[in-house]
PDB file of C-alpha atoms and ligand atoms in Angstrom:
ATOM      1  CA  UNK A   1      -0.068   0.174  -0.037  1.00 51.00           C
ATOM      2  CA  UNK A   2       0.994   3.280  -1.173  1.00 60.00           C
ATOM      3  CA  UNK A   3      -1.348   5.273   1.370  1.00 61.00           C
ATOM      4  CA  UNK A   4      -2.749   7.135  -1.677  1.00 67.00           C
ATOM      5  CA  UNK A   5      -6.217   8.810  -0.976  1.00 68.00           C
ATOM      6  CA  UNK A   6      -8.788   8.664  -3.506  1.00 71.00           C
ATOM      7  CA  UNK A   7      -8.021  12.336  -4.642  1.00 74.00           C
ATOM      8  CA  UNK A   8      -4.241  10.570  -5.091  1.00 74.00           C
ATOM      9  CA  UNK A   9      -2.670  13.090  -2.285  1.00 74.00           C
ATOM     10  CA  UNK A  10      -0.172  11.067  -0.299  1.00 74.00           C
ATOM     11  CA  UNK A  11      -1.494  10.100   3.176  1.00 76.00           C
ATOM     12  CA  UNK A  12       1.166  11.579   5.849  1.00 75.00           C
ATOM     13  CA  UNK A  13       2.304   9.136   7.714  1.00 82.00           C
ATOM     14  CA  UNK A  14       3.287   9.519  11.595  1.00 89.00           C
ATOM     15  CA  UNK A  15       7.203  10.690  11.981  1.00 93.00           C
ATOM     16  CA  UNK A  16       9.338  10.907  15.130  1.00 97.00           C
ATOM     17  CA  UNK A  17      12.720  13.069  14.791  1.00 98.00           C
ATOM     18  CA  UNK A  18      15.712  12.070  16.187  1.00 98.00           C
ATOM     19  CA  UNK A  19      18.927  14.676  17.088  1.00 98.00           C
ATOM     20  CA  UNK A  20      20.372  13.498  13.953  1.00 98.00           C
ATOM     21  CA  UNK A  21      17.578  14.880  11.768  1.00 98.00           C
ATOM     22  CA  UNK A  22      18.752  18.337  12.282  1.00 98.00           C
ATOM     23  CA  UNK A  23      22.569  18.058  12.476  1.00 98.00           C
ATOM     24  CA  UNK A  24      23.733  19.557   9.217  1.00 97.00           C
ATOM     25  CA  UNK A  25      27.518  19.972   8.411  1.00 97.00           C
ATOM     26  CA  UNK A  26      30.486  19.804  10.966  1.00 97.00           C
ATOM     27  CA  UNK A  27      30.539  22.987  12.652  1.00 98.00           C
ATOM     28  CA  UNK A  28      33.809  24.898  12.170  1.00 96.00           C
ATOM     29  CA  UNK A  29      33.966  26.954  14.877  1.00 98.00           C
ATOM     30  CA  UNK A  30      36.820  27.314  17.143  1.00 97.00           C
ATOM     31  CA  UNK A  31      37.281  24.661  19.872  1.00 97.00           C
ATOM     32  CA  UNK A  32      35.497  26.161  22.807  1.00 96.00           C
ATOM     33  CA  UNK A  33      33.593  28.618  21.098  1.00 98.00           C
ATOM     34  CA  UNK A  34      30.276  29.464  22.676  1.00 98.00           C
ATOM     35  CA  UNK A  35      28.345  29.010  19.482  1.00 98.00           C
ATOM     36  CA  UNK A  36      28.772  25.310  19.797  1.00 98.00           C
ATOM     37  CA  UNK A  37      26.557  25.280  22.711  1.00 98.00           C
ATOM     38  CA  UNK A  38      23.946  27.330  21.348  1.00 98.00           C
ATOM     39  CA  UNK A  39      23.669  24.654  17.906  1.00 98.00           C
ATOM     40  CA  UNK A  40      23.465  22.200  20.603  1.00 98.00           C
ATOM     41  CA  UNK A  41      20.835  23.669  22.328  1.00 98.00           C
ATOM     42  CA  UNK A  42      18.555  24.684  19.160  1.00 98.00           C
ATOM     43  CA  UNK A  43      19.055  20.780  17.696  1.00 98.00           C
ATOM     44  CA  UNK A  44      17.932  19.527  21.140  1.00 98.00           C
ATOM     45  CA  UNK A  45      15.092  22.155  21.161  1.00 98.00           C
ATOM     46  CA  UNK A  46      14.006  21.025  17.804  1.00 98.00           C
ATOM     47  CA  UNK A  47      13.999  17.457  18.446  1.00 98.00           C
ATOM     48  CA  UNK A  48      12.264  18.104  21.955  1.00 98.00           C
ATOM     49  CA  UNK A  49       9.296  19.847  20.136  1.00 98.00           C
ATOM     50  CA  UNK A  50       9.402  17.820  17.126  1.00 98.00           C
ATOM     51  CA  UNK A  51       9.932  20.488  14.807  1.00 98.00           C
ATOM     52  CA  UNK A  52       9.265  19.313  11.061  1.00 97.00           C
ATOM     53  CA  UNK A  53      12.916  20.123   9.446  1.00 98.00           C
ATOM     54  CA  UNK A  54      10.934  21.035   6.446  1.00 97.00           C
ATOM     55  CA  UNK A  55       9.061  23.343   8.462  1.00 97.00           C
ATOM     56  CA  UNK A  56      12.155  24.826  10.209  1.00 98.00           C
ATOM     57  CA  UNK A  57      14.212  27.890   9.167  1.00 98.00           C
ATOM     58  CA  UNK A  58      17.154  29.622  10.276  1.00 98.00           C
ATOM     59  CA  UNK A  59      18.269  32.508   9.007  1.00 98.00           C
ATOM     60  CA  UNK A  60      21.533  34.443   9.803  1.00 98.00           C
ATOM     61  CA  UNK A  61      23.700  37.434   8.475  1.00 98.00           C
ATOM     62  CA  UNK A  62      27.380  37.511   8.782  1.00 97.00           C
ATOM     63  CA  UNK A  63      30.037  36.494  10.976  1.00 97.00           C
ATOM     64  CA  UNK A  64      30.974  33.326  12.817  1.00 97.00           C
ATOM     65  CA  UNK A  65      27.827  32.849  14.742  1.00 97.00           C
ATOM     66  CA  UNK A  66      26.235  33.359  11.101  1.00 97.00           C
ATOM     67  CA  UNK A  67      27.310  30.125   9.963  1.00 98.00           C
ATOM     68  CA  UNK A  68      24.702  28.634  12.028  1.00 98.00           C
ATOM     69  CA  UNK A  69      22.168  27.573   9.177  1.00 98.00           C
ATOM     70  CA  UNK A  70      25.167  25.458   7.551  1.00 98.00           C
ATOM     71  CA  UNK A  71      24.877  23.295  10.435  1.00 98.00           C
ATOM     72  CA  UNK A  72      21.456  22.711  11.112  1.00 98.00           C
ATOM     73  CA  UNK A  73      19.402  19.927   8.735  1.00 98.00           C
ATOM     74  CA  UNK A  74      16.453  22.386   7.870  1.00 98.00           C
ATOM     75  CA  UNK A  75      15.824  25.223   5.393  1.00 98.00           C
ATOM     76  CA  UNK A  76      18.722  28.283   6.184  1.00 98.00           C
ATOM     77  CA  UNK A  77      19.695  31.412   4.814  1.00 98.00           C
ATOM     78  CA  UNK A  78      22.864  32.649   4.981  1.00 97.00           C
ATOM     79  CA  UNK A  79      22.075  36.069   4.181  1.00 94.00           C
ATOM     80  CA  UNK A  80      24.225  39.526   3.793  1.00 96.00           C
ATOM     81  CA  UNK A  81      26.077  41.761   6.907  1.00 96.00           C
ATOM     82  CA  UNK A  82      23.443  42.832   9.076  1.00 97.00           C
ATOM     83  CA  UNK A  83      20.463  41.703   6.893  1.00 97.00           C
ATOM     84  CA  UNK A  84      19.176  38.605   8.721  1.00 98.00           C
ATOM     85  CA  UNK A  85      16.043  40.461  10.347  1.00 98.00           C
ATOM     86  CA  UNK A  86      14.550  41.521   6.985  1.00 98.00           C
ATOM     87  CA  UNK A  87      15.049  38.188   5.617  1.00 98.00           C
ATOM     88  CA  UNK A  88      13.492  36.530   8.475  1.00 98.00           C
ATOM     89  CA  UNK A  89      10.379  39.145   8.640  1.00 97.00           C
ATOM     90  CA  UNK A  90      10.172  38.557   4.577  1.00 96.00           C
ATOM     91  CA  UNK A  91       9.834  34.633   5.496  1.00 96.00           C
ATOM     92  CA  UNK A  92       7.608  35.187   8.105  1.00 96.00           C
ATOM     93  CA  UNK A  93       5.156  37.402   6.484  1.00 94.00           C
ATOM     94  CA  UNK A  94       4.310  35.011   3.838  1.00 91.00           C
ATOM     95  CA  UNK A  95       4.726  31.737   5.953  1.00 94.00           C
ATOM     96  CA  UNK A  96       3.402  31.645   9.107  1.00 94.00           C
ATOM     97  CA  UNK A  97       3.662  28.252   9.211  1.00 95.00           C
ATOM     98  CA  UNK A  98       7.247  27.988   9.774  1.00 97.00           C
ATOM     99  CA  UNK A  99       9.267  27.749  12.892  1.00 98.00           C
ATOM    100  CA  UNK A 100      12.094  30.724  12.494  1.00 98.00           C
ATOM    101  CA  UNK A 101      15.232  31.156  14.302  1.00 98.00           C
ATOM    102  CA  UNK A 102      17.868  33.862  13.682  1.00 98.00           C
ATOM    103  CA  UNK A 103      21.103  33.900  14.374  1.00 98.00           C
ATOM    104  CA  UNK A 104      23.218  37.090  14.592  1.00 98.00           C
ATOM    105  CA  UNK A 105      26.043  38.688  15.924  1.00 98.00           C
ATOM    106  CA  UNK A 106      27.224  41.825  17.663  1.00 98.00           C
ATOM    107  CA  UNK A 107      28.699  43.318  14.539  1.00 96.00           C
ATOM    108  CA  UNK A 108      25.992  41.903  12.700  1.00 97.00           C
ATOM    109  CA  UNK A 109      22.931  43.317  14.535  1.00 98.00           C
ATOM    110  CA  UNK A 110      24.203  46.042  16.294  1.00 98.00           C
ATOM    111  CA  UNK A 111      26.159  47.995  13.779  1.00 97.00           C
ATOM    112  CA  UNK A 112      25.610  47.859  10.551  1.00 96.00           C
ATOM    113  CA  UNK A 113      22.002  46.151  10.934  1.00 97.00           C
ATOM    114  CA  UNK A 114      20.875  48.512  13.773  1.00 98.00           C
ATOM    115  CA  UNK A 115      18.049  49.828  11.482  1.00 98.00           C
ATOM    116  CA  UNK A 116      16.700  46.505  11.138  1.00 98.00           C
ATOM    117  CA  UNK A 117      16.909  45.167  14.607  1.00 98.00           C
ATOM    118  CA  UNK A 118      14.969  48.180  15.271  1.00 98.00           C
ATOM    119  CA  UNK A 119      12.064  47.781  12.930  1.00 98.00           C
ATOM    120  CA  UNK A 120      11.903  43.951  13.205  1.00 98.00           C
ATOM    121  CA  UNK A 121      11.504  44.166  16.980  1.00 98.00           C
ATOM    122  CA  UNK A 122       8.875  46.692  16.361  1.00 98.00           C
ATOM    123  CA  UNK A 123       7.062  44.356  13.850  1.00 98.00           C
ATOM    124  CA  UNK A 124       7.171  41.835  16.395  1.00 98.00           C
ATOM    125  CA  UNK A 125       6.802  39.046  13.823  1.00 98.00           C
ATOM    126  CA  UNK A 126       6.650  35.527  15.524  1.00 98.00           C
ATOM    127  CA  UNK A 127      10.576  34.478  15.651  1.00 98.00           C
ATOM    128  CA  UNK A 128      13.296  33.719  17.959  1.00 98.00           C
ATOM    129  CA  UNK A 129      16.327  35.913  17.365  1.00 98.00           C
ATOM    130  CA  UNK A 130      19.617  34.727  19.187  1.00 98.00           C
ATOM    131  CA  UNK A 131      22.132  37.683  19.470  1.00 98.00           C
ATOM    132  CA  UNK A 132      25.385  36.175  19.700  1.00 98.00           C
ATOM    133  CA  UNK A 133      27.254  38.647  21.920  1.00 98.00           C
ATOM    134  CA  UNK A 134      31.181  37.784  22.301  1.00 98.00           C
ATOM    135  CA  UNK A 135      32.014  41.798  22.010  1.00 97.00           C
ATOM    136  CA  UNK A 136      34.109  41.341  18.951  1.00 97.00           C
ATOM    137  CA  UNK A 137      33.913  41.010  14.877  1.00 96.00           C
ATOM    138  CA  UNK A 138      35.532  37.318  15.100  1.00 95.00           C
ATOM    139  CA  UNK A 139      35.449  36.249  11.602  1.00 95.00           C
ATOM    140  CA  UNK A 140      37.398  39.523  10.484  1.00 92.00           C
ATOM    141  CA  UNK A 141      39.904  38.712  13.129  1.00 93.00           C
ATOM    142  CA  UNK A 142      39.465  40.994  16.108  1.00 96.00           C
ATOM    143  CA  UNK A 143      37.829  44.389  15.483  1.00 96.00           C
ATOM    144  CA  UNK A 144      36.442  46.840  17.887  1.00 97.00           C
ATOM    145  CA  UNK A 145      32.248  45.649  17.508  1.00 97.00           C
ATOM    146  CA  UNK A 146      29.624  47.935  19.275  1.00 97.00           C
ATOM    147  CA  UNK A 147      29.704  45.805  22.335  1.00 98.00           C
ATOM    148  CA  UNK A 148      33.472  45.799  22.940  1.00 98.00           C
ATOM    149  CA  UNK A 149      34.379  46.968  26.450  1.00 96.00           C
ATOM    150  CA  UNK A 150      36.157  50.605  26.663  1.00 96.00           C
ATOM    151  CA  UNK A 151      39.795  49.996  27.008  1.00 97.00           C
ATOM    152  CA  UNK A 152      39.792  46.275  25.272  1.00 96.00           C
ATOM    153  CA  UNK A 153      42.898  46.348  22.738  1.00 96.00           C
ATOM    154  CA  UNK A 154      41.773  45.217  19.071  1.00 96.00           C
ATOM    155  CA  UNK A 155      42.876  45.320  15.658  1.00 96.00           C
ATOM    156  CA  UNK A 156      41.100  48.526  15.097  1.00 96.00           C
ATOM    157  CA  UNK A 157      42.073  49.930  18.405  1.00 96.00           C
ATOM    158  CA  UNK A 158      45.166  48.972  19.642  1.00 96.00           C
ATOM    159  CA  UNK A 159      45.192  51.311  22.397  1.00 97.00           C
ATOM    160  CA  UNK A 160      42.029  50.130  23.434  1.00 96.00           C
ATOM    161  CA  UNK A 161      38.583  51.029  22.561  1.00 96.00           C
ATOM    162  CA  UNK A 162      37.587  54.394  22.945  1.00 96.00           C
ATOM    163  CA  UNK A 163      33.903  54.319  23.765  1.00 96.00           C
ATOM    164  CA  UNK A 164      31.626  52.521  26.386  1.00 96.00           C
ATOM    165  CA  UNK A 165      29.975  49.549  24.658  1.00 97.00           C
ATOM    166  CA  UNK A 166      26.472  49.572  23.418  1.00 98.00           C
ATOM    167  CA  UNK A 167      23.883  48.105  25.542  1.00 98.00           C
ATOM    168  CA  UNK A 168      21.744  45.457  23.210  1.00 98.00           C
ATOM    169  CA  UNK A 169      19.600  44.737  26.226  1.00 98.00           C
ATOM    170  CA  UNK A 170      18.681  48.464  26.778  1.00 98.00           C
ATOM    171  CA  UNK A 171      18.307  49.378  23.656  1.00 98.00           C
ATOM    172  CA  UNK A 172      16.066  46.435  22.564  1.00 98.00           C
ATOM    173  CA  UNK A 173      13.608  47.635  25.699  1.00 98.00           C
ATOM    174  CA  UNK A 174      13.485  50.946  24.514  1.00 98.00           C
ATOM    175  CA  UNK A 175      12.069  49.955  21.179  1.00 98.00           C
ATOM    176  CA  UNK A 176       8.319  50.469  20.628  1.00 98.00           C
ATOM    177  CA  UNK A 177       6.377  47.266  21.143  1.00 98.00           C
ATOM    178  CA  UNK A 178       9.527  44.731  22.314  1.00 98.00           C
ATOM    179  CA  UNK A 179       7.740  42.180  23.729  1.00 98.00           C
ATOM    180  CA  UNK A 180      10.510  39.557  24.941  1.00 98.00           C
ATOM    181  CA  UNK A 181      13.957  40.493  26.090  1.00 98.00           C
ATOM    182  CA  UNK A 182      16.180  37.871  27.695  1.00 98.00           C
ATOM    183  CA  UNK A 183      19.941  37.237  28.434  1.00 98.00           C
ATOM    184  CA  UNK A 184      21.567  34.407  29.033  1.00 98.00           C
ATOM    185  CA  UNK A 185      25.185  32.538  29.003  1.00 98.00           C
ATOM    186  CA  UNK A 186      26.305  29.957  26.566  1.00 98.00           C
ATOM    187  CA  UNK A 187      28.202  28.268  29.358  1.00 98.00           C
ATOM    188  CA  UNK A 188      25.339  27.074  31.130  1.00 98.00           C
ATOM    189  CA  UNK A 189      23.840  24.801  29.022  1.00 98.00           C
ATOM    190  CA  UNK A 190      20.308  24.332  30.927  1.00 98.00           C
ATOM    191  CA  UNK A 191      20.098  27.774  31.763  1.00 98.00           C
ATOM    192  CA  UNK A 192      20.239  28.322  27.892  1.00 98.00           C
ATOM    193  CA  UNK A 193      18.470  25.612  26.963  1.00 98.00           C
ATOM    194  CA  UNK A 194      15.640  27.197  29.048  1.00 98.00           C
ATOM    195  CA  UNK A 195      15.731  30.651  27.790  1.00 98.00           C
ATOM    196  CA  UNK A 196      15.451  29.704  23.818  1.00 98.00           C
ATOM    197  CA  UNK A 197      12.486  27.384  24.711  1.00 98.00           C
ATOM    198  CA  UNK A 198      10.827  30.035  26.282  1.00 98.00           C
ATOM    199  CA  UNK A 199      11.567  32.193  23.735  1.00 98.00           C
ATOM    200  CA  UNK A 200      10.367  29.676  20.765  1.00 98.00           C
ATOM    201  CA  UNK A 201       6.881  29.561  22.854  1.00 98.00           C
ATOM    202  CA  UNK A 202       6.445  33.371  22.890  1.00 98.00           C
ATOM    203  CA  UNK A 203       3.869  34.583  20.262  1.00 97.00           C
ATOM    204  CA  UNK A 204       6.238  37.181  18.865  1.00 98.00           C
ATOM    205  CA  UNK A 205       9.480  38.346  18.539  1.00 98.00           C
ATOM    206  CA  UNK A 206      12.051  36.735  21.070  1.00 98.00           C
ATOM    207  CA  UNK A 207      14.993  38.631  21.577  1.00 98.00           C
ATOM    208  CA  UNK A 208      17.791  37.156  23.347  1.00 98.00           C
ATOM    209  CA  UNK A 209      21.075  38.296  24.015  1.00 98.00           C
ATOM    210  CA  UNK A 210      23.670  35.419  24.506  1.00 98.00           C
ATOM    211  CA  UNK A 211      26.692  36.105  26.497  1.00 98.00           C
ATOM    212  CA  UNK A 212      28.851  34.093  24.152  1.00 98.00           C
ATOM    213  CA  UNK A 213      32.442  33.060  24.605  1.00 97.00           C
ATOM    214  CA  UNK A 214      35.328  33.741  22.122  1.00 97.00           C
ATOM    215  CA  UNK A 215      38.001  31.792  23.492  1.00 96.00           C
ATOM    216  CA  UNK A 216      40.049  33.150  20.549  1.00 96.00           C
ATOM    217  CA  UNK A 217      39.834  37.166  20.849  1.00 96.00           C
ATOM    218  CA  UNK A 218      37.552  38.040  23.911  1.00 96.00           C
ATOM    219  CA  UNK A 219      38.799  34.807  26.628  1.00 95.00           C
ATOM    220  CA  UNK A 220      39.640  38.050  29.086  1.00 94.00           C
ATOM    221  CA  UNK A 221      36.077  39.358  29.402  1.00 94.00           C
ATOM    222  CA  UNK A 222      34.310  36.225  29.667  1.00 95.00           C
ATOM    223  CA  UNK A 223      36.302  33.866  31.304  1.00 95.00           C
ATOM    224  CA  UNK A 224      36.248  35.979  34.961  1.00 95.00           C
ATOM    225  CA  UNK A 225      31.997  35.727  34.531  1.00 96.00           C
ATOM    226  CA  UNK A 226      32.427  31.979  33.818  1.00 96.00           C
ATOM    227  CA  UNK A 227      34.988  31.645  36.640  1.00 96.00           C
ATOM    228  CA  UNK A 228      32.728  33.624  39.159  1.00 97.00           C
ATOM    229  CA  UNK A 229      29.110  32.839  39.450  1.00 97.00           C
ATOM    230  CA  UNK A 230      28.601  35.880  41.852  1.00 97.00           C
ATOM    231  CA  UNK A 231      28.970  38.249  39.053  1.00 97.00           C
ATOM    232  CA  UNK A 232      26.138  36.818  37.788  1.00 98.00           C
ATOM    233  CA  UNK A 233      22.473  37.747  38.620  1.00 98.00           C
ATOM    234  CA  UNK A 234      19.766  35.148  38.071  1.00 98.00           C
ATOM    235  CA  UNK A 235      16.253  36.981  37.408  1.00 98.00           C
ATOM    236  CA  UNK A 236      13.467  34.490  38.785  1.00 98.00           C
ATOM    237  CA  UNK A 237       9.869  34.714  38.621  1.00 98.00           C
ATOM    238  CA  UNK A 238       6.935  32.306  38.336  1.00 97.00           C
ATOM    239  CA  UNK A 239       6.554  34.034  34.381  1.00 97.00           C
ATOM    240  CA  UNK A 240      10.196  34.127  34.125  1.00 98.00           C
ATOM    241  CA  UNK A 241      12.728  31.722  32.842  1.00 98.00           C
ATOM    242  CA  UNK A 242      12.592  28.812  34.961  1.00 96.00           C
ATOM    243  CA  UNK A 243      15.577  27.866  36.705  1.00 96.00           C
ATOM    244  CA  UNK A 244      16.137  24.026  38.532  1.00 96.00           C
ATOM    245  CA  UNK A 245      18.113  23.490  41.457  1.00 97.00           C
ATOM    246  CA  UNK A 246      21.228  22.889  39.546  1.00 97.00           C
ATOM    247  CA  UNK A 247      21.171  26.675  38.296  1.00 98.00           C
ATOM    248  CA  UNK A 248      20.055  28.091  41.260  1.00 98.00           C
ATOM    249  CA  UNK A 249      23.071  26.232  43.224  1.00 97.00           C
ATOM    250  CA  UNK A 250      25.499  27.855  40.915  1.00 98.00           C
ATOM    251  CA  UNK A 251      23.921  31.377  40.595  1.00 98.00           C
ATOM    252  CA  UNK A 252      23.201  32.270  44.376  1.00 97.00           C
ATOM    253  CA  UNK A 253      23.133  36.186  43.475  1.00 97.00           C
ATOM    254  CA  UNK A 254      19.436  36.102  42.997  1.00 98.00           C
ATOM    255  CA  UNK A 255      16.530  38.662  42.050  1.00 97.00           C
ATOM    256  CA  UNK A 256      12.862  38.228  41.999  1.00 98.00           C
ATOM    257  CA  UNK A 257      12.005  40.381  38.877  1.00 98.00           C
ATOM    258  CA  UNK A 258       8.318  40.709  37.488  1.00 98.00           C
ATOM    259  CA  UNK A 259       9.167  40.739  33.529  1.00 98.00           C
ATOM    260  CA  UNK A 260       6.111  42.586  32.883  1.00 98.00           C
ATOM    261  CA  UNK A 261       7.557  45.299  34.710  1.00 98.00           C
ATOM    262  CA  UNK A 262       9.261  47.538  31.917  1.00 98.00           C
ATOM    263  CA  UNK A 263      10.737  50.135  34.228  1.00 98.00           C
ATOM    264  CA  UNK A 264      12.387  47.488  36.297  1.00 98.00           C
ATOM    265  CA  UNK A 265      13.534  45.589  33.587  1.00 98.00           C
ATOM    266  CA  UNK A 266      15.359  48.829  32.154  1.00 98.00           C
ATOM    267  CA  UNK A 267      16.626  49.347  35.298  1.00 98.00           C
ATOM    268  CA  UNK A 268      18.057  46.055  35.674  1.00 98.00           C
ATOM    269  CA  UNK A 269      19.543  46.233  32.109  1.00 98.00           C
ATOM    270  CA  UNK A 270      21.480  49.489  32.704  1.00 97.00           C
ATOM    271  CA  UNK A 271      23.193  47.776  35.910  1.00 95.00           C
ATOM    272  CA  UNK A 272      26.689  47.693  35.201  1.00 92.00           C
ATOM    273  CA  UNK A 273      27.770  45.704  38.760  1.00 94.00           C
ATOM    274  CA  UNK A 274      26.420  42.475  37.308  1.00 96.00           C
ATOM    275  CA  UNK A 275      25.415  40.252  34.449  1.00 97.00           C
ATOM    276  CA  UNK A 276      21.594  39.713  34.480  1.00 98.00           C
ATOM    277  CA  UNK A 277      20.475  36.258  33.249  1.00 98.00           C
ATOM    278  CA  UNK A 278      16.771  35.404  32.763  1.00 98.00           C
ATOM    279  CA  UNK A 279      13.591  37.253  31.334  1.00 98.00           C
ATOM    280  CA  UNK A 280      14.032  40.684  31.738  1.00 98.00           C
ATOM    281  CA  UNK A 281      10.863  41.906  30.031  1.00 98.00           C
ATOM    282  CA  UNK A 282       7.541  40.197  28.403  1.00 98.00           C
ATOM    283  CA  UNK A 283       4.219  41.281  26.448  1.00 98.00           C
ATOM    284  CA  UNK A 284       2.289  38.692  25.208  1.00 97.00           C
ATOM    285  CA  UNK A 285      -0.311  41.224  24.175  1.00 97.00           C
ATOM    286  CA  UNK A 286       1.878  43.136  21.896  1.00 98.00           C
ATOM    287  CA  UNK A 287       0.639  44.159  18.459  1.00 97.00           C
ATOM    288  CA  UNK A 288       2.118  41.486  15.571  1.00 97.00           C
ATOM    289  CA  UNK A 289       2.774  42.842  12.162  1.00 97.00           C
ATOM    290  CA  UNK A 290       2.530  38.985  11.012  1.00 95.00           C
ATOM    291  CA  UNK A 291      -0.805  38.709  11.689  1.00 93.00           C
ATOM    292  CA  UNK A 292      -1.527  41.405   9.423  1.00 89.00           C
ATOM    293  CA  UNK A 293       0.651  40.562   6.741  1.00 87.00           C
ATOM    294  CA  UNK A 294      -0.607  36.763   6.735  1.00 85.00           C
ATOM    295  CA  UNK A 295      -4.172  38.007   5.849  1.00 84.00           C
ATOM    296  CA  UNK A 296      -5.456  36.709   2.300  1.00 85.00           C
ATOM    297  CA  UNK A 297      -2.695  34.194   2.574  1.00 87.00           C
ATOM    298  CA  UNK A 298      -5.549  31.799   2.062  1.00 86.00           C
ATOM    299  CA  UNK A 299      -7.324  32.985  -0.552  1.00 90.00           C
ATOM    300  CA  UNK A 300      -7.587  31.542  -4.051  1.00 90.00           C
ATOM    301  CA  UNK A 301      -6.329  32.877  -7.507  1.00 89.00           C
ATOM    302  CA  UNK A 302      -9.911  34.095  -8.166  1.00 92.00           C
ATOM    303  CA  UNK A 303     -10.201  35.714  -4.827  1.00 91.00           C
ATOM    304  CA  UNK A 304      -7.224  37.774  -5.339  1.00 88.00           C
ATOM    305  CA  UNK A 305      -7.867  39.009  -8.800  1.00 91.00           C
ATOM    306  CA  UNK A 306     -11.581  39.961  -7.566  1.00 92.00           C
ATOM    307  CA  UNK A 307     -10.079  42.116  -4.363  1.00 90.00           C
ATOM    308  CA  UNK A 308      -7.053  43.901  -6.709  1.00 90.00           C
ATOM    309  CA  UNK A 309     -10.342  45.038  -9.005  1.00 92.00           C
ATOM    310  CA  UNK A 310     -12.134  46.131  -6.136  1.00 93.00           C
ATOM    311  CA  UNK A 311      -9.445  48.156  -4.885  1.00 91.00           C
ATOM    312  CA  UNK A 312      -8.636  49.705  -7.950  1.00 93.00           C
ATOM    313  CA  UNK A 313     -12.385  50.474  -8.939  1.00 93.00           C
ATOM    314  CA  UNK A 314     -11.906  52.634  -5.852  1.00 92.00           C
ATOM    315  CA  UNK A 315      -9.659  55.246  -8.027  1.00 91.00           C
ATOM    316  CA  UNK A 316     -12.653  55.158 -11.194  1.00 86.00           C
ATOM    317  CA  UNK A 317     -13.201  58.888 -12.369  1.00 81.00           C
TER     318      UNK A 317
HETATM  319 FE1  SF4 B 401      34.215  31.514  17.786  1.00 76.52          FE
HETATM  320 FE2  SF4 B 401      35.828  33.535  18.439  1.00 76.52          FE
HETATM  321 FE3  SF4 B 401      36.790  31.476  16.854  1.00 76.52          FE
HETATM  322 FE4  SF4 B 401      34.733  33.049  15.800  1.00 76.52          FE
HETATM  323  S1  SF4 B 401      36.985  33.318  16.632  1.00 76.52           S
HETATM  324  S2  SF4 B 401      34.521  30.805  15.742  1.00 76.52           S
HETATM  325  S3  SF4 B 401      33.325  33.837  17.899  1.00 76.52           S
HETATM  326  S4  SF4 B 401      36.037  31.420  19.171  1.00 76.52           S
END
């Protein structure tokens, strides 16, 4: 039996997906790079949620982390520098049925891609946006990025970066219609997974800044945070990122934070004395542009022609 129906359509058979079903090419990131951990978390999430690979899309821009789509056995789009989000919004506006992940770096998203970042957050189309923030342009070999700390020696600032770094959390929280802003670290796989999972279930654009180790260029930035968990502030709330006992045992520096409180989220994001992880802000009722752009997708060709004619008739004189 071929499972054909009367109308010759093939019957869909139940499928079960394993981790291997999401594993693409072998990742060519440096050993110890935090990108490996994020890739593993996303593949596990796809398996746990049983996402059909042909209904899953990973979009990226340019940079080390933007090689992400090559390492997933799903649909992918390795775009232009800073252009991951407009590509993702374009896909989302016509394909409400796919699951979408966006991989972008601090150089990609927070510099040349800034305008797209602002508008994509405002559009609030459903997708998980993972900002891999390693504080440097890694692919082009150690150049100051917008999030590089002041005084850090790079190829473009051999005597130390001059300006204070841009704070991606504060910026995102300041954008009209932001609906989900979280931060996590690549070296805690439980918290990393829980954060991406929470973002995946959010009905809108989930912006997740991932503090991502780059042992090649910014080890001096991330090693102290990794070695001393007291530098991390774990945000807790019933509507936040769930943290189990293992995570709570590591991060004793904790704060109860209601993610519906945007002013408090902004104050936490602006703190310079610690690295907050968890959900800073969530608004499930924010407007979604993809709901508007998806209107008419179910129309037949004849209905579309009739609608266009009706529209043109308005201009008859
Ligand atoms: Fe990762 Fe840094 Fe190597 Fe790029 S240069 S792959 S960010 S460790």
